[in-house]
PDB file of N, CA and C in Angstrom:
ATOM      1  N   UNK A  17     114.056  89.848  90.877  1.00 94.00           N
ATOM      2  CA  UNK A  17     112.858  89.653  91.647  1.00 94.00           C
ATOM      3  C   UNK A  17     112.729  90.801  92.638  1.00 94.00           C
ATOM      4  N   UNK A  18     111.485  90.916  93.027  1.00 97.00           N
ATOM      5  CA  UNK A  18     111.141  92.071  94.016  1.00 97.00           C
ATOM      6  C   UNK A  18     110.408  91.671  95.270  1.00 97.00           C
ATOM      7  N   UNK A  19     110.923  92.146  96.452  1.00 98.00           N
ATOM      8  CA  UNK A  19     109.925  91.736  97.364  1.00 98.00           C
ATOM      9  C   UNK A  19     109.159  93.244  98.184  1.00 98.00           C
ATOM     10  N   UNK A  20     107.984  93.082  98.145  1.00 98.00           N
ATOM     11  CA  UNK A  20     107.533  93.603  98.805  1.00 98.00           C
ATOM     12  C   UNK A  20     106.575  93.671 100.441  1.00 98.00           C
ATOM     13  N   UNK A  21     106.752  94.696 101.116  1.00 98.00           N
ATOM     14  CA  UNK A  21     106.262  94.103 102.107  1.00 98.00           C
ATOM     15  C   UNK A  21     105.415  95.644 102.433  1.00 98.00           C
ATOM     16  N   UNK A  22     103.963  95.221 102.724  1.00 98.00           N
ATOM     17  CA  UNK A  22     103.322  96.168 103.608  1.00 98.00           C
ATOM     18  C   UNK A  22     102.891  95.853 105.237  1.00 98.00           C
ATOM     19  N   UNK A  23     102.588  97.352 105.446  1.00 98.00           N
ATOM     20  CA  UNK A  23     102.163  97.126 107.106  1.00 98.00           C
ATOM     21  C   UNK A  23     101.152  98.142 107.819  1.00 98.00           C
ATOM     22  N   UNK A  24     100.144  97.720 108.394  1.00 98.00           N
ATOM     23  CA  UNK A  24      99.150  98.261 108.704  1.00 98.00           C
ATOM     24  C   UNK A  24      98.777  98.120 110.255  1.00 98.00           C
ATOM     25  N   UNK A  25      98.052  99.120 110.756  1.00 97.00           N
ATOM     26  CA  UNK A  25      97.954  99.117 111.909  1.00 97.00           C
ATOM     27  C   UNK A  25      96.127  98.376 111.908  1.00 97.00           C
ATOM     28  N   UNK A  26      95.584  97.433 113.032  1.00 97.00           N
ATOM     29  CA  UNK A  26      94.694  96.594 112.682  1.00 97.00           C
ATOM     30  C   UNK A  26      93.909  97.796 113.846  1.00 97.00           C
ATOM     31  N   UNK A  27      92.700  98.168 113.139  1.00 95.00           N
ATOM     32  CA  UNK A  27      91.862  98.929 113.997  1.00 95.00           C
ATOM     33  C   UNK A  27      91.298  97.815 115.692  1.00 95.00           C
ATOM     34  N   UNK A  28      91.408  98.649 116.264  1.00 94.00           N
ATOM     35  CA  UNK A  28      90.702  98.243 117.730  1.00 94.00           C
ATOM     36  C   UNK A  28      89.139  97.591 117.343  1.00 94.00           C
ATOM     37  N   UNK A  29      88.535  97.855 116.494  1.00 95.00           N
ATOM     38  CA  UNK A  29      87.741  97.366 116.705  1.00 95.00           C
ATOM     39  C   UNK A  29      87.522  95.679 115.917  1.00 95.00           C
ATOM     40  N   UNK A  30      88.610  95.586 115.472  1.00 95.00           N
ATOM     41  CA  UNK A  30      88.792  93.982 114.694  1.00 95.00           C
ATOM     42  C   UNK A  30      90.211  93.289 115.416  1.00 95.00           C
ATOM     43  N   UNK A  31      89.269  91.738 115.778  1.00 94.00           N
ATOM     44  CA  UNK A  31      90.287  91.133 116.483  1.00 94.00           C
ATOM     45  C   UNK A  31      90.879  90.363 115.723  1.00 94.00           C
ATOM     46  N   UNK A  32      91.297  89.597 116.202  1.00 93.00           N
ATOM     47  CA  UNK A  32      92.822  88.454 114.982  1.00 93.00           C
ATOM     48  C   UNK A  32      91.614  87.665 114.647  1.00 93.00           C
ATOM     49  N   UNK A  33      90.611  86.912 114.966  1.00 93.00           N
ATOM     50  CA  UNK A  33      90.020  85.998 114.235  1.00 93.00           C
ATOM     51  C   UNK A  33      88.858  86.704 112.952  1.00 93.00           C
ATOM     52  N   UNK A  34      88.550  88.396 113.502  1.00 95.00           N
ATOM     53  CA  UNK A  34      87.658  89.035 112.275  1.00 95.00           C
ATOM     54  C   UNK A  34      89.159  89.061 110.972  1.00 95.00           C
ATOM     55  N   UNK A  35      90.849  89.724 111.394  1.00 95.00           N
ATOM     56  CA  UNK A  35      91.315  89.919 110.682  1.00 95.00           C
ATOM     57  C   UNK A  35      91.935  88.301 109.589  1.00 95.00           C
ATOM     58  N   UNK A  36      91.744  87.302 110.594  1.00 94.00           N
ATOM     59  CA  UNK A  36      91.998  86.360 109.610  1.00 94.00           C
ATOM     60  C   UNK A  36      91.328  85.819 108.431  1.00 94.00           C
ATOM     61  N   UNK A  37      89.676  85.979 109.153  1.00 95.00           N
ATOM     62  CA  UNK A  37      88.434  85.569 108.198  1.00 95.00           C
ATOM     63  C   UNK A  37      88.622  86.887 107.176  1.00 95.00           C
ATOM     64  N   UNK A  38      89.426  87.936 107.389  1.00 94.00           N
ATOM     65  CA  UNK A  38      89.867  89.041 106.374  1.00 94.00           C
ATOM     66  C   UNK A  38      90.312  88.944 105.347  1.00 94.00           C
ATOM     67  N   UNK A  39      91.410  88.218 105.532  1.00 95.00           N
ATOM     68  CA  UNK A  39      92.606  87.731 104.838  1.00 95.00           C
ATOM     69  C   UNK A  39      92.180  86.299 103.947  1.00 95.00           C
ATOM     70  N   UNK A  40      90.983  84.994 104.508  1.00 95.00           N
ATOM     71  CA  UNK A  40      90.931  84.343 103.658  1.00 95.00           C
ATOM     72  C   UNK A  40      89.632  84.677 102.798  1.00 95.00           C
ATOM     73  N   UNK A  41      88.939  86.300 103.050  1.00 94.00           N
ATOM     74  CA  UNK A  41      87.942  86.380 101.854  1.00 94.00           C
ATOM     75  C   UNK A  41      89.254  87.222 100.693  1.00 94.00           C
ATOM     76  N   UNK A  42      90.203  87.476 101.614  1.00 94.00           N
ATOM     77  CA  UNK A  42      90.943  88.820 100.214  1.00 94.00           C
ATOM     78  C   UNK A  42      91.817  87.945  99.226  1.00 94.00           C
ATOM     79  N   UNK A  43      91.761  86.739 100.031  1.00 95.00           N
ATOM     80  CA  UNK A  43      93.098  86.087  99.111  1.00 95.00           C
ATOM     81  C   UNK A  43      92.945  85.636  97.494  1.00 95.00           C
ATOM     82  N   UNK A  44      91.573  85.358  97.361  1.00 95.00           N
ATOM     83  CA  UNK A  44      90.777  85.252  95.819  1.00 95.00           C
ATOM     84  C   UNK A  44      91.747  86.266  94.865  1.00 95.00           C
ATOM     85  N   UNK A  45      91.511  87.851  95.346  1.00 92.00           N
ATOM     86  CA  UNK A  45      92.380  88.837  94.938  1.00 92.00           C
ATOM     87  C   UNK A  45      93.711  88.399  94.430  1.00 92.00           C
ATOM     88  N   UNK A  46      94.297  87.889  94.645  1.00 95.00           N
ATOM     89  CA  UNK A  46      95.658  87.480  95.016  1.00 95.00           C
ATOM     90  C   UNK A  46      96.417  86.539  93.749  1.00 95.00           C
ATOM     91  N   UNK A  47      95.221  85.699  93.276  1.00 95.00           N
ATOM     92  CA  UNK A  47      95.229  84.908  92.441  1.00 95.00           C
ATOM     93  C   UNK A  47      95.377  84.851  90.753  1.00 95.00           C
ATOM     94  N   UNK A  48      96.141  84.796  90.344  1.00 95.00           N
ATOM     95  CA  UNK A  48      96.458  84.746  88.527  1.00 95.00           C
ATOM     96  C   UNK A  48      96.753  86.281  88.399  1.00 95.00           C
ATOM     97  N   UNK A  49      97.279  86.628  89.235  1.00 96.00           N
ATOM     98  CA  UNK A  49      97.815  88.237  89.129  1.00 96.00           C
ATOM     99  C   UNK A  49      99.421  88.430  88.304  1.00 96.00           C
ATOM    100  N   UNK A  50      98.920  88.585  86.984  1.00 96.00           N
ATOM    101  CA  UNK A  50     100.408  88.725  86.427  1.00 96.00           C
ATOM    102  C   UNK A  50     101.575  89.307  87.161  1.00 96.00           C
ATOM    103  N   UNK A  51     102.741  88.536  87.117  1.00 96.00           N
ATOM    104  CA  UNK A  51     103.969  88.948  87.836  1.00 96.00           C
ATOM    105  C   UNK A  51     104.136  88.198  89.022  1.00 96.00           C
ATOM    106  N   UNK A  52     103.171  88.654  89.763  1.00 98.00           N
ATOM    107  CA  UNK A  52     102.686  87.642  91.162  1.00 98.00           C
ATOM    108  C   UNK A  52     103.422  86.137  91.517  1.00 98.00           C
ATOM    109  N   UNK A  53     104.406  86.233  92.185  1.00 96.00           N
ATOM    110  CA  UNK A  53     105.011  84.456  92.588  1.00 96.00           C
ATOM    111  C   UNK A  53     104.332  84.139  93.536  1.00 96.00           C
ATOM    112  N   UNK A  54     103.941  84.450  94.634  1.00 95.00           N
ATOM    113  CA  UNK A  54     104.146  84.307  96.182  1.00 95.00           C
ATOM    114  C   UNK A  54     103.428  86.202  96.998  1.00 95.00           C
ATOM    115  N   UNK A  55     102.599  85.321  97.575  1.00 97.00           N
ATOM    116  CA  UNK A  55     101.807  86.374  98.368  1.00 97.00           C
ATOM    117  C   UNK A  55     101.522  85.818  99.996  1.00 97.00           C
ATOM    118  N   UNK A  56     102.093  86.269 101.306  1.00 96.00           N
ATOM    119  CA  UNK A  56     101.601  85.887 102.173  1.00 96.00           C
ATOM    120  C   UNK A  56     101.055  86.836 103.286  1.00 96.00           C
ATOM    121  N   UNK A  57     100.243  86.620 103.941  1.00 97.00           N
ATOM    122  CA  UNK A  57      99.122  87.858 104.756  1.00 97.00           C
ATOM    123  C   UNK A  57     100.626  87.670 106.408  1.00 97.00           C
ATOM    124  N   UNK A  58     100.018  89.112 106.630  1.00 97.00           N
ATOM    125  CA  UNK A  58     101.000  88.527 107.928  1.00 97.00           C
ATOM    126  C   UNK A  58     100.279  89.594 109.053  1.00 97.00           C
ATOM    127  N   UNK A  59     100.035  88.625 110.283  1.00 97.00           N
ATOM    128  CA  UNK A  59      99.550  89.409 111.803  1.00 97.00           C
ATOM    129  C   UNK A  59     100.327  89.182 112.842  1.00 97.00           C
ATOM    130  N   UNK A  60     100.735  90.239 113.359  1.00 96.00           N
ATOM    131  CA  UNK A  60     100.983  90.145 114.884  1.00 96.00           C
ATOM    132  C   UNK A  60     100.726  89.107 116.001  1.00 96.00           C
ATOM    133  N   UNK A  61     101.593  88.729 116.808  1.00 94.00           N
ATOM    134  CA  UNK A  61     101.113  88.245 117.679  1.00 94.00           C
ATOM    135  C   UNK A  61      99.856  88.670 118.502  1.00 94.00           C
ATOM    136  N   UNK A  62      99.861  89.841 118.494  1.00 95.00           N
ATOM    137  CA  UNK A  62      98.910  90.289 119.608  1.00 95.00           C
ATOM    138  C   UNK A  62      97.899  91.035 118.651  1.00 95.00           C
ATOM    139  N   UNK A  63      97.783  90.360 117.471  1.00 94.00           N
ATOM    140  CA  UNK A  63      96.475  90.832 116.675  1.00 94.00           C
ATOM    141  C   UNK A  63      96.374  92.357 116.031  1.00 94.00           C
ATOM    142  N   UNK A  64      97.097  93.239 116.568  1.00 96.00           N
ATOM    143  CA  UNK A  64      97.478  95.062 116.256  1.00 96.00           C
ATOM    144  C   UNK A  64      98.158  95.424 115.181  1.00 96.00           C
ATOM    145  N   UNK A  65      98.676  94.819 114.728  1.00 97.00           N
ATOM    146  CA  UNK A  65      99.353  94.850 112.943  1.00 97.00           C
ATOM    147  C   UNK A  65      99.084  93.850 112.148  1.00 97.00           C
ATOM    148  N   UNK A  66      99.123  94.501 110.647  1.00 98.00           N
ATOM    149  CA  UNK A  66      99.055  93.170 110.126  1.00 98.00           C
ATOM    150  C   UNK A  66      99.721  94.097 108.698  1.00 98.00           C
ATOM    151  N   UNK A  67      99.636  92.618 107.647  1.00 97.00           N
ATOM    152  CA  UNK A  67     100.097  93.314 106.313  1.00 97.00           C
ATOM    153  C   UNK A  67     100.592  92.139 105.276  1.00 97.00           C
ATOM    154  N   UNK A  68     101.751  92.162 104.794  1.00 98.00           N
ATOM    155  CA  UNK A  68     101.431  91.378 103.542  1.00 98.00           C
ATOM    156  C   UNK A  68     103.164  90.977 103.567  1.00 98.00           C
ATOM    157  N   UNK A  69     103.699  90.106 102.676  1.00 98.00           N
ATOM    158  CA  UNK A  69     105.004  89.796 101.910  1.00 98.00           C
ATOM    159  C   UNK A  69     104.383  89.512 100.843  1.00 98.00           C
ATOM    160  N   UNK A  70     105.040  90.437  99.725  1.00 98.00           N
ATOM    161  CA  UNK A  70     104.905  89.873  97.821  1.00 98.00           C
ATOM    162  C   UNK A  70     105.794  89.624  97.656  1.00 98.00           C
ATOM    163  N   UNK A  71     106.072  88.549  96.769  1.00 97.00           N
ATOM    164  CA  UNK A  71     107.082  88.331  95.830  1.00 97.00           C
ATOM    165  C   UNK A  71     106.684  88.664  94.076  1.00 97.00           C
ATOM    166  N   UNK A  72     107.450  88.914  93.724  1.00 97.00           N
ATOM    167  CA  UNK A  72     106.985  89.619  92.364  1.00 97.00           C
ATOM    168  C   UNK A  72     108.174  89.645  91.215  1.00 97.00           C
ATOM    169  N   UNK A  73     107.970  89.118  90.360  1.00 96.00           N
ATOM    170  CA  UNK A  73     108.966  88.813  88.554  1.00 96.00           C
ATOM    171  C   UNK A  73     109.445  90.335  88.520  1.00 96.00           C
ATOM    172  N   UNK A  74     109.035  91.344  88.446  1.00 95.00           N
ATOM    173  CA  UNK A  74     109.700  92.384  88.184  1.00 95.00           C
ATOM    174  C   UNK A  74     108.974  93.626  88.709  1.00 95.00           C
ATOM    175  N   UNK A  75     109.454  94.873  88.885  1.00 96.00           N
ATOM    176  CA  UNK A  75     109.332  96.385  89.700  1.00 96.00           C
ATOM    177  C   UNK A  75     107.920  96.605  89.086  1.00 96.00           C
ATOM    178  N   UNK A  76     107.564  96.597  88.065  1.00 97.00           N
ATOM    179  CA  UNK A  76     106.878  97.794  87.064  1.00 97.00           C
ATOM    180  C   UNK A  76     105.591  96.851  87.918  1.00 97.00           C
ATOM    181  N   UNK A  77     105.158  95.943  87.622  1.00 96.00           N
ATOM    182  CA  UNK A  77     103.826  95.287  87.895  1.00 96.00           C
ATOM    183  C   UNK A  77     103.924  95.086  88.936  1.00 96.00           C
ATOM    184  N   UNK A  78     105.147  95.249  90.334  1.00 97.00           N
ATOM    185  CA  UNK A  78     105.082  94.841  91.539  1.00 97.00           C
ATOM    186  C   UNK A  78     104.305  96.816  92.041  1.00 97.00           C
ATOM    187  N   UNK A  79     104.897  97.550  91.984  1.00 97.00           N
ATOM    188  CA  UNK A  79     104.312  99.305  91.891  1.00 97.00           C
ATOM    189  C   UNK A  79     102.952  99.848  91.626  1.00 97.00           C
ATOM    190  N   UNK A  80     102.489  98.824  90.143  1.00 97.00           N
ATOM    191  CA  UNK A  80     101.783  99.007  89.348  1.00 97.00           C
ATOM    192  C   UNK A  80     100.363  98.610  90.508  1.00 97.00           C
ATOM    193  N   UNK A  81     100.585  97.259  90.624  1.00 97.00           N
ATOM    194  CA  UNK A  81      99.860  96.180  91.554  1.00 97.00           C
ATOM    195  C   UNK A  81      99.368  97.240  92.818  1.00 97.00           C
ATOM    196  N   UNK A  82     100.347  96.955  93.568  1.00 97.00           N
ATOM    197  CA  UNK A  82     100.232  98.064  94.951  1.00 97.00           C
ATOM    198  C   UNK A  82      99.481  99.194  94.890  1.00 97.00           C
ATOM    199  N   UNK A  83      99.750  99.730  94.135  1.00 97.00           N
ATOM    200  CA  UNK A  83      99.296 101.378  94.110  1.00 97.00           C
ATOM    201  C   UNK A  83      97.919 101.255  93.599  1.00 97.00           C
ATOM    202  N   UNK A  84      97.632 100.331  92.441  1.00 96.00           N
ATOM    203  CA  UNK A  84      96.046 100.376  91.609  1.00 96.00           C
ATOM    204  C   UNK A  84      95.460  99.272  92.945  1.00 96.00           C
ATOM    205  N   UNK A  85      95.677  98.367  93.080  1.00 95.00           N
ATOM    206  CA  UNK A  85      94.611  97.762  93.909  1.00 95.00           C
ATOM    207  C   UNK A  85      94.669  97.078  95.580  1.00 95.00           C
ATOM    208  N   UNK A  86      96.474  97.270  95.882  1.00 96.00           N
ATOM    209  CA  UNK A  86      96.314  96.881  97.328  1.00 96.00           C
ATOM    210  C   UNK A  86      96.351  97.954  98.078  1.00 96.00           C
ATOM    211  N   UNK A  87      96.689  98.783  97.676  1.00 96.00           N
ATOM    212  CA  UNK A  87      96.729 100.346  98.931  1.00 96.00           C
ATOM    213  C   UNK A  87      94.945 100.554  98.766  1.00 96.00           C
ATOM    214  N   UNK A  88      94.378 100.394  98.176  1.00 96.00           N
ATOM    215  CA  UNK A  88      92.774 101.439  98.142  1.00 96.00           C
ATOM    216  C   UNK A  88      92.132 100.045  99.184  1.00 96.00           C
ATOM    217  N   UNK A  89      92.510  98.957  98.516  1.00 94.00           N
ATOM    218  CA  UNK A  89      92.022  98.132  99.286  1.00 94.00           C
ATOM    219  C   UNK A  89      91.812  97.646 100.456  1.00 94.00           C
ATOM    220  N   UNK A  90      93.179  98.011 101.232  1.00 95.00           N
ATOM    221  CA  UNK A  90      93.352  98.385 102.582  1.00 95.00           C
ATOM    222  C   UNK A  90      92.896  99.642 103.174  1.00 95.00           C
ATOM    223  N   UNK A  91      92.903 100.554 102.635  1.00 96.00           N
ATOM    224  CA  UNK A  91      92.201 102.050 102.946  1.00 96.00           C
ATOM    225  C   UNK A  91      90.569 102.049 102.967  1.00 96.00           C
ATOM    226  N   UNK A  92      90.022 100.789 102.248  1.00 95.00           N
ATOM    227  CA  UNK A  92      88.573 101.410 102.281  1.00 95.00           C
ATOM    228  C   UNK A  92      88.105  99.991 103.462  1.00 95.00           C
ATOM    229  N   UNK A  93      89.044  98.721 103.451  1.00 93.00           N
ATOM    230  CA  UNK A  93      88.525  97.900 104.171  1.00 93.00           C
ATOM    231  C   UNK A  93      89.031  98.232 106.009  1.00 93.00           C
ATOM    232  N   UNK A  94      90.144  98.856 106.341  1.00 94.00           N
ATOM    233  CA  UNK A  94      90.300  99.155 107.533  1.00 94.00           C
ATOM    234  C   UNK A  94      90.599 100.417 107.861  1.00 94.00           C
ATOM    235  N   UNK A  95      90.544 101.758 106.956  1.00 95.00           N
ATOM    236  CA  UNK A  95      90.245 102.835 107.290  1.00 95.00           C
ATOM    237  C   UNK A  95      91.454 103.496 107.579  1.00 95.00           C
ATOM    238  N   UNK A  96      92.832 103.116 107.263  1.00 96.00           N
ATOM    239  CA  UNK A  96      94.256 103.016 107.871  1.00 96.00           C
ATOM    240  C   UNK A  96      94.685 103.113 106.333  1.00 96.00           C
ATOM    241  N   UNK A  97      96.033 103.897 106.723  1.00 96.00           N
ATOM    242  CA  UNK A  97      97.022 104.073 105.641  1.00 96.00           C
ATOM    243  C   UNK A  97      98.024 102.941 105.668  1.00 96.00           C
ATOM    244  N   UNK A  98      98.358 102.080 104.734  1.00 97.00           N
ATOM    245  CA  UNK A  98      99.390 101.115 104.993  1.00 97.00           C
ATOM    246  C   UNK A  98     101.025 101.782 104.510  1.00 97.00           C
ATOM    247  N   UNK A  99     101.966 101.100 104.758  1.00 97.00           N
ATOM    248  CA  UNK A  99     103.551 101.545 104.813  1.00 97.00           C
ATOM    249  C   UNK A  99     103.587 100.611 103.572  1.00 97.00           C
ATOM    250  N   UNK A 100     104.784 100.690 102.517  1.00 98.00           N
ATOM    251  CA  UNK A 100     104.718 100.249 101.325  1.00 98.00           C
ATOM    252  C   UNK A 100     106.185  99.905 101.266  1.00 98.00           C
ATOM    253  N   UNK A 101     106.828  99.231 101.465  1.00 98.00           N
ATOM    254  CA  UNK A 101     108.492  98.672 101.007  1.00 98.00           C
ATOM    255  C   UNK A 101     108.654  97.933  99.836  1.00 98.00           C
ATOM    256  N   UNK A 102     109.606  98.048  98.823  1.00 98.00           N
ATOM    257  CA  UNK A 102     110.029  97.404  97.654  1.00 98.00           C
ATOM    258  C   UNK A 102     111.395  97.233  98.057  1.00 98.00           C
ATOM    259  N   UNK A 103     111.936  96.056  98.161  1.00 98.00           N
ATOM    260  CA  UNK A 103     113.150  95.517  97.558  1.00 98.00           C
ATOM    261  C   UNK A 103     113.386  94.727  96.938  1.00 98.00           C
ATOM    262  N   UNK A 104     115.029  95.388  96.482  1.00 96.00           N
ATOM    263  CA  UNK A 104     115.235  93.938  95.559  1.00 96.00           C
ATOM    264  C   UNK A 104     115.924  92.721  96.023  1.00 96.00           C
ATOM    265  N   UNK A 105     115.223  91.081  95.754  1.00 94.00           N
ATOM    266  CA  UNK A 105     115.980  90.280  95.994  1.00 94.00           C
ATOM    267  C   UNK A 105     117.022  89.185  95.168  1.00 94.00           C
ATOM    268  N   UNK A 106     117.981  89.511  95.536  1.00 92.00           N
ATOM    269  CA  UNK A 106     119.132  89.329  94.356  1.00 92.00           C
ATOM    270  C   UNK A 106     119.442  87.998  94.911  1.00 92.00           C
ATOM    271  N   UNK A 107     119.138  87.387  96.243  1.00 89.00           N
ATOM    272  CA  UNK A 107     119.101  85.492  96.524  1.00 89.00           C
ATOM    273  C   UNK A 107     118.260  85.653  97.042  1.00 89.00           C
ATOM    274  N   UNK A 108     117.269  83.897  96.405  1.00 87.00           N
ATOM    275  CA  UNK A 108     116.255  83.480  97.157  1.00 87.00           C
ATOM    276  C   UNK A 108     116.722  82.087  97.486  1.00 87.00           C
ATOM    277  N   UNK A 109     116.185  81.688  99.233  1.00 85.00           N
ATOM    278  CA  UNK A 109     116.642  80.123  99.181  1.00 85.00           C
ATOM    279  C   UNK A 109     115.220  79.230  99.129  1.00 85.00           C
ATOM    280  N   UNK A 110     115.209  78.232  98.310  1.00 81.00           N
ATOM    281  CA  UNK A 110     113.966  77.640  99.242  1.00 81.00           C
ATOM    282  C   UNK A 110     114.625  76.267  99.216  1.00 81.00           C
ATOM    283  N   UNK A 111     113.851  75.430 100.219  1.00 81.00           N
ATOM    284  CA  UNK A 111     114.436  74.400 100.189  1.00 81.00           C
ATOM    285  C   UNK A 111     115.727  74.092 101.011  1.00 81.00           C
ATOM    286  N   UNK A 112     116.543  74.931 101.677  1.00 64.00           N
ATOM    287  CA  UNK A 112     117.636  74.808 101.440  1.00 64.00           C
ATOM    288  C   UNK A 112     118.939  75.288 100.336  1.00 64.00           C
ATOM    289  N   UNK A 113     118.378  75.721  99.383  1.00 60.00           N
ATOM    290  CA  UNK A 113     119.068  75.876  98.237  1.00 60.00           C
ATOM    291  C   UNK A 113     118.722  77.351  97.697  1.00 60.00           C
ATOM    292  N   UNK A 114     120.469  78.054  97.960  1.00 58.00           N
ATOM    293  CA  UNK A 114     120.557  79.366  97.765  1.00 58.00           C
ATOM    294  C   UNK A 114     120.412  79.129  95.993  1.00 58.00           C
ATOM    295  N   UNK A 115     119.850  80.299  95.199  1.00 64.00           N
ATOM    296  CA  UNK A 115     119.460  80.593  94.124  1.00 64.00           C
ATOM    297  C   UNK A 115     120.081  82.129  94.028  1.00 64.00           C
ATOM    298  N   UNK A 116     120.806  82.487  92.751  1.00 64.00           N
ATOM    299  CA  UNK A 116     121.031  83.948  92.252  1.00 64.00           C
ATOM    300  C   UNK A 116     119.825  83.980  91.362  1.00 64.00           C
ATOM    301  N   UNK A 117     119.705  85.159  91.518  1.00 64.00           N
ATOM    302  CA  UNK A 117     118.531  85.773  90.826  1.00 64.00           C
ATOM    303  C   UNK A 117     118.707  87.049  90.068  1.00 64.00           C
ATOM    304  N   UNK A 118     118.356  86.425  88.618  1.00 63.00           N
ATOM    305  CA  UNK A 118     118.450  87.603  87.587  1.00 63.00           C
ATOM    306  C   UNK A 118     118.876  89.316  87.774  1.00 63.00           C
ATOM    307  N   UNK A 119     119.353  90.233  87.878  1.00 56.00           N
ATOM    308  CA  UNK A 119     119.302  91.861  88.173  1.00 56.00           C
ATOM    309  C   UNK A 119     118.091  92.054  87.713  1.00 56.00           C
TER     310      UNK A 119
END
């Protein structure tokens, strides 16, 4: 499994309640996206960052994903370059309950 995480700086001129009503028109996006487990939006306390956690079945479509439609997407909707992290997660817990996870 792969997790990814981006991060963006939230322009001055959008506050936490324009960037949330942001986040629940983008989340449609988000949806029946091959590979795709788990997608969550993430803001700052103080409204000035924001960005994403993916979870993702494997590298190729987690890269693939990012690069074709969440980087442009963030670039044309807030005008900002986002930061792009891939790792790999080799345990996930939920529940309580540590899980190994495939290489």
């Amino acid at each position: 499994m792969i997790t990814v995480i981006t991060r963006f700086a939230v322009p001055n001129t959008i506050d936490a309640s324009q960037m949330r009503a942001a986040f629940t028109q983008a989340a449609p996006a988000f949806r029946n996206v091959p590979g795709l487990i788990q997608k969550q939006f993430l803001l700052s306390a103080d409204g000035r960052s924001a960005g994403g956690v993916y979870l993702w079945e494997e590298e190729q479509a987690a890269r693939s994903f990012m690069q074709q439609r969440v980087v442009p997407m963030i670039r044309e909707k807030f005008q900002v370059e986002p930061t792009i992290e891939f790792y790999h997660s080799p345990v996930l817990v939920e529940n309580g309950e540590p899980q190994n996870v495939p290489a």
